[in-house]
Tab-separated table of C-alpha atoms in Angstrom:
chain	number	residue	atom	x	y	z
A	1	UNK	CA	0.000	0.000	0.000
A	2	UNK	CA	1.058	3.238	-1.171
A	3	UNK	CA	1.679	5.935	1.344
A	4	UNK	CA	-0.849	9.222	0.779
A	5	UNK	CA	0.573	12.148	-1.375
A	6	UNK	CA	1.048	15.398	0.471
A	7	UNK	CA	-1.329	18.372	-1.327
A	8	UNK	CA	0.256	20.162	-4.058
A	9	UNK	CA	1.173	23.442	-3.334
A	10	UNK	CA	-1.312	25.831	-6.320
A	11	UNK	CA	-0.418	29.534	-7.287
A	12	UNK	CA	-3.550	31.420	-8.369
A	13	UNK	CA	-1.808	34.335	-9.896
A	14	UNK	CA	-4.723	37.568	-11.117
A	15	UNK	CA	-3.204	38.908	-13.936
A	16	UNK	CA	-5.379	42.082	-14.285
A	17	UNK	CA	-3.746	45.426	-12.702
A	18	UNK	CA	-6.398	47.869	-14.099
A	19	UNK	CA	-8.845	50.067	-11.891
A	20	UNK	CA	-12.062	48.680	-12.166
A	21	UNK	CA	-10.807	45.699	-13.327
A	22	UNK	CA	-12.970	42.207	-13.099
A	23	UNK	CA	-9.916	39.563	-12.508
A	24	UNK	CA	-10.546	39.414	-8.140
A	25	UNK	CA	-13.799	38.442	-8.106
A	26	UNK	CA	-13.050	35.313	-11.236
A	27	UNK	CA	-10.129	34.639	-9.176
A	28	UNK	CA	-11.874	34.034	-5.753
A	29	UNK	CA	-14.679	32.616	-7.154
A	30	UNK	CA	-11.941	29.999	-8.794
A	31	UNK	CA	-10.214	29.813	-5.406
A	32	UNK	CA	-12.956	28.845	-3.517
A	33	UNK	CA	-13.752	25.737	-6.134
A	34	UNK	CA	-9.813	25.269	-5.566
A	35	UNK	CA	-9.604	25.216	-1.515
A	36	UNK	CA	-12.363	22.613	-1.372
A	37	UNK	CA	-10.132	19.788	-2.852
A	38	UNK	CA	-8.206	17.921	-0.161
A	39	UNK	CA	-5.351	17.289	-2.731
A	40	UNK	CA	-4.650	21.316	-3.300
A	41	UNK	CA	-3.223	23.716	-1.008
A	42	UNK	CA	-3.915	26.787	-2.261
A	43	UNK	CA	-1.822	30.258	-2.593
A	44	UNK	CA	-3.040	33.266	-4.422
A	45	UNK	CA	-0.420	36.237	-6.196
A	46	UNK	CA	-2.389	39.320	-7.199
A	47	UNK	CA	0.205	41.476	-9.449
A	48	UNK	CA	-1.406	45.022	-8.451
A	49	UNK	CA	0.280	43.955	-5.252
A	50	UNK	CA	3.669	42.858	-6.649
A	51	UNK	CA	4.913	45.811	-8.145
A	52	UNK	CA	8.224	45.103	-10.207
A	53	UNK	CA	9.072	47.167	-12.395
A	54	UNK	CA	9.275	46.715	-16.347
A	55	UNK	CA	13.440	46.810	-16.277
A	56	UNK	CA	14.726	44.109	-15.489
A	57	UNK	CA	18.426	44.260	-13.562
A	58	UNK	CA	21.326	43.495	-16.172
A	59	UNK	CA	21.871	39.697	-15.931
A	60	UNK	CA	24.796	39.326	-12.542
A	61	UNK	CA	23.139	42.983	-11.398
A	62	UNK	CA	20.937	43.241	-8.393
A	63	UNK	CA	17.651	45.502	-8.271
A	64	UNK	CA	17.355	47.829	-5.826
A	65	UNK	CA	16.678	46.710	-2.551
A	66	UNK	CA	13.177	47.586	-2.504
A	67	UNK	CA	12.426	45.976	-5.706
A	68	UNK	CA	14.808	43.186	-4.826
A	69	UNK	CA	12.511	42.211	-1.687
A	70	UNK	CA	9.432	42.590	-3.907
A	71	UNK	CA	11.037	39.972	-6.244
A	72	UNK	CA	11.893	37.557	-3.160
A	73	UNK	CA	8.796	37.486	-1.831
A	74	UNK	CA	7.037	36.313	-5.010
A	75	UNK	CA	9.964	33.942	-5.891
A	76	UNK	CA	9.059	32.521	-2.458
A	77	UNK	CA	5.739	31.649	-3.250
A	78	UNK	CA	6.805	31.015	-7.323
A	79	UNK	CA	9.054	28.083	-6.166
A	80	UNK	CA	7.329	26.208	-3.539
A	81	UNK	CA	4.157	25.964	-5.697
A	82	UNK	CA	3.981	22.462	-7.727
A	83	UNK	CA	1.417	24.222	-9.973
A	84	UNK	CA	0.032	27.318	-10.873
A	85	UNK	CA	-3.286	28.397	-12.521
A	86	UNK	CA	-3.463	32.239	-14.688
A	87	UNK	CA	-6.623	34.047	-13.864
A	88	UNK	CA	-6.347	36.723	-17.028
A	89	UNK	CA	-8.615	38.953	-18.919
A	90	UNK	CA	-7.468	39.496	-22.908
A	91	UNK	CA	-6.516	43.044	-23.795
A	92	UNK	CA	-6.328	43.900	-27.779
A	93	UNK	CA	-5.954	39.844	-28.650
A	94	UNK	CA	-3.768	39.186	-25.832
A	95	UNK	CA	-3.124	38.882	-22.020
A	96	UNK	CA	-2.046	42.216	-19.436
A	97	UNK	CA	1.375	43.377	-19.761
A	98	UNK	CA	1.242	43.206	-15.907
A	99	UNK	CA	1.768	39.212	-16.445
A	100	UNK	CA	4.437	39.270	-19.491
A	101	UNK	CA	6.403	41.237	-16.933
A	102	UNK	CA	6.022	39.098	-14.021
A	103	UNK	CA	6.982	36.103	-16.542
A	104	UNK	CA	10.071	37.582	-17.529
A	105	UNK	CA	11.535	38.287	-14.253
A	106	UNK	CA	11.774	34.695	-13.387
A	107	UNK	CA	13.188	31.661	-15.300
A	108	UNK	CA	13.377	28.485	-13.264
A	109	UNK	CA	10.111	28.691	-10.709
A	110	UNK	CA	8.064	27.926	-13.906
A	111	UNK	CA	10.003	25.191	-15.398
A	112	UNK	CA	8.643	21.095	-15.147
A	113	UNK	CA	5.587	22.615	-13.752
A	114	UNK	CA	1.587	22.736	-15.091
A	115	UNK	CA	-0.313	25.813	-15.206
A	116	UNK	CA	-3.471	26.195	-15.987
A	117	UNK	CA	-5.411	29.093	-17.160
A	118	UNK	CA	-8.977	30.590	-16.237
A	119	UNK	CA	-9.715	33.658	-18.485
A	120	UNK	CA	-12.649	36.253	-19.331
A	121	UNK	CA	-13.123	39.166	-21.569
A	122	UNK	CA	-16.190	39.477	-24.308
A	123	UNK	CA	-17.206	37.225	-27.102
A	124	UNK	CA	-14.435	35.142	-27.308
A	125	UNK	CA	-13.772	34.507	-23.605
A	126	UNK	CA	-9.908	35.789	-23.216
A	127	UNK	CA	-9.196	32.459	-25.300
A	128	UNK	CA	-6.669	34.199	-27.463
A	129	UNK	CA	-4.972	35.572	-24.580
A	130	UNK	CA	-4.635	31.752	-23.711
A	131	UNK	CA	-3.489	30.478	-26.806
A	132	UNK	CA	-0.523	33.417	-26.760
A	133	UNK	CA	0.057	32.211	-23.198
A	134	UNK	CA	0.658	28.705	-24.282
A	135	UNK	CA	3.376	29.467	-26.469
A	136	UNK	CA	5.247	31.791	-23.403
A	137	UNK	CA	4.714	29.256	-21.435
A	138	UNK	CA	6.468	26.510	-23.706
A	139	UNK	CA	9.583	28.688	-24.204
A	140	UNK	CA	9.541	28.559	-19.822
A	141	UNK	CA	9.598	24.701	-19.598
A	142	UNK	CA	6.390	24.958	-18.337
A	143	UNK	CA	3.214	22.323	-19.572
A	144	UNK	CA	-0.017	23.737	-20.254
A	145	UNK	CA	-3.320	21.668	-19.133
A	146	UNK	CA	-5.825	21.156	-21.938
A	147	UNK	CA	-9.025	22.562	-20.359
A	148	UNK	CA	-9.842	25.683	-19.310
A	149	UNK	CA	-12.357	27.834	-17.592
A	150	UNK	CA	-13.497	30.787	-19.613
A	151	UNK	CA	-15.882	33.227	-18.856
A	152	UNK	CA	-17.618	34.968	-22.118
A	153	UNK	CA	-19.500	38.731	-21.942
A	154	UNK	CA	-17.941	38.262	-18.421
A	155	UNK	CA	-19.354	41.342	-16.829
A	156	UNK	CA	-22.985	40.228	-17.875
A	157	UNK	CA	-21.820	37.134	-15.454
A	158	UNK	CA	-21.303	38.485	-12.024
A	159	UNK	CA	-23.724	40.275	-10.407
A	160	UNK	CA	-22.561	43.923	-8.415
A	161	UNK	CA	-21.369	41.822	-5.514
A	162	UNK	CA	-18.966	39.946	-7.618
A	163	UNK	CA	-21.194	36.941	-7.387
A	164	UNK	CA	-21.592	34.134	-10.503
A	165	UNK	CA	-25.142	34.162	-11.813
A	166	UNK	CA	-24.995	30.765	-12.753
A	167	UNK	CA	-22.104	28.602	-12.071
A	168	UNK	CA	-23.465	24.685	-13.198
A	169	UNK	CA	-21.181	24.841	-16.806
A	170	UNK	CA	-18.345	26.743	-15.028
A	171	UNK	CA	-18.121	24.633	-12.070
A	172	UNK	CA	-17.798	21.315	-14.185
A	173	UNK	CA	-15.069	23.260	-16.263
A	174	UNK	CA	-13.275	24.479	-13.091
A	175	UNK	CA	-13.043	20.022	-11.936
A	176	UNK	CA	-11.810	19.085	-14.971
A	177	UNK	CA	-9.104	21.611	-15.275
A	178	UNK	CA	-7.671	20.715	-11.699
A	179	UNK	CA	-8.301	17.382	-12.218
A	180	UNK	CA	-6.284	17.798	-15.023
A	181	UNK	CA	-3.847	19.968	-13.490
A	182	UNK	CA	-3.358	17.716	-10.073
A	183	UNK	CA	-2.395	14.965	-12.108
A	184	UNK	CA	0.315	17.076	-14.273
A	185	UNK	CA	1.725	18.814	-11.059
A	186	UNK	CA	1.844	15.047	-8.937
A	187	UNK	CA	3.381	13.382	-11.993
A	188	UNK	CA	6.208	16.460	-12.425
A	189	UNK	CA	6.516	17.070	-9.022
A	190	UNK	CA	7.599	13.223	-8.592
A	191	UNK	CA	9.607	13.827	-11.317
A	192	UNK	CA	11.756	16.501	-10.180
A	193	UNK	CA	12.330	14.744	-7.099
A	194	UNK	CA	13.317	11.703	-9.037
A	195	UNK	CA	15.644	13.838	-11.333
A	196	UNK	CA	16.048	17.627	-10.878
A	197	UNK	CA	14.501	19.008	-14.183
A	198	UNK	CA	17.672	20.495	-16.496
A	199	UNK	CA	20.554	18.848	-14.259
């Protein structure tokens, strides 16, 4: 008999920085789903509240310290987590710069890992802000679930207290993707223990 699998650790990251913007309450209605599965422990990043800047230190340079301890703190939480999950709108056929940024300042926290991506925006759901994310997401070593939960005409969805109208399709999307996504991260974080990815 087996012994039990410790949860894996999940980063909800909200990509959206704008005022007004719609990505908290998708992202805690996506949580909650998340923090009822005994096989999850779950950790959310909101990058309004992780301010780096868009230059990046000279490779062998140091930030300043202020940006440098911005930087830790999100590596902290980067690197522990087995998987992560992108909660992002799409802007002008594509996702916030807010989250190419964040992407670019780290290299290795992504790599052998799944993500998994949860988007809104009008007709087409932020799905093209997905599909661009994929192929980021490649170039990081980083394997992209199949399914995804996508919210279309998203603001006739919620209700003024950030609420889901009706949440039967999206709920059944939300299991499959981390169903999807707890196999990926158990299956590459035994990996990685087996054989450090890139050594």
């Amino acid at each position: 008999m087996t012994a039990p699998h410790p949860p894996l650790s999940l980063a909800v990251i909200t990509a959206s920085v704008r005022d007004g913007r719609l990505g908290p309450a998708v992202a805690d209605w996506f949580t909650n789903r998340a923090r009822t599965r005994p096989d999850l422990t779950v950790h959310t990043v909101d990058l309004r509240e992780v301010p780096l800047p868009l230059t990046l230190p000279e490779p062998g340079h140091e930030p300043p310290p202020e940006t440098a301890a911005v930087r830790d703190a999100l590596r902290a939480v980067l690197d522990r987590a087995d998987a992560y999950v992108v909660v992002t709108p799409e802007y002008n056929h594509s996702y916030p710069a807010s989250l190419k940024n964040i992407l670019d300042w780290f290299l290795t926290e992504w790599a052998a890992k799944p993500v998994g991506f949860v988007s809104y925006g009008g007709l087409g759901g932020g799905l093209r802000a997905v599909e661009h994310l994929r192929q980021v997401f490649a170039e990081l070593h980083t394997v992209t679930v199949r399914e995804t939960v996508s919210f279309h005409t998203v603001w006739e969805r919620f209700d003024a207290a950030a609420n889901l109208r009706e949440d039967s399709a999206a709920d059944t999307a939300a299991k499959t993707l981390l169903d999807q996504l707890v196999w990926w991260g158990g299956a590459l974080r035994d990996a990685r223990q087996e054989h450090p990815y890139g050594t």
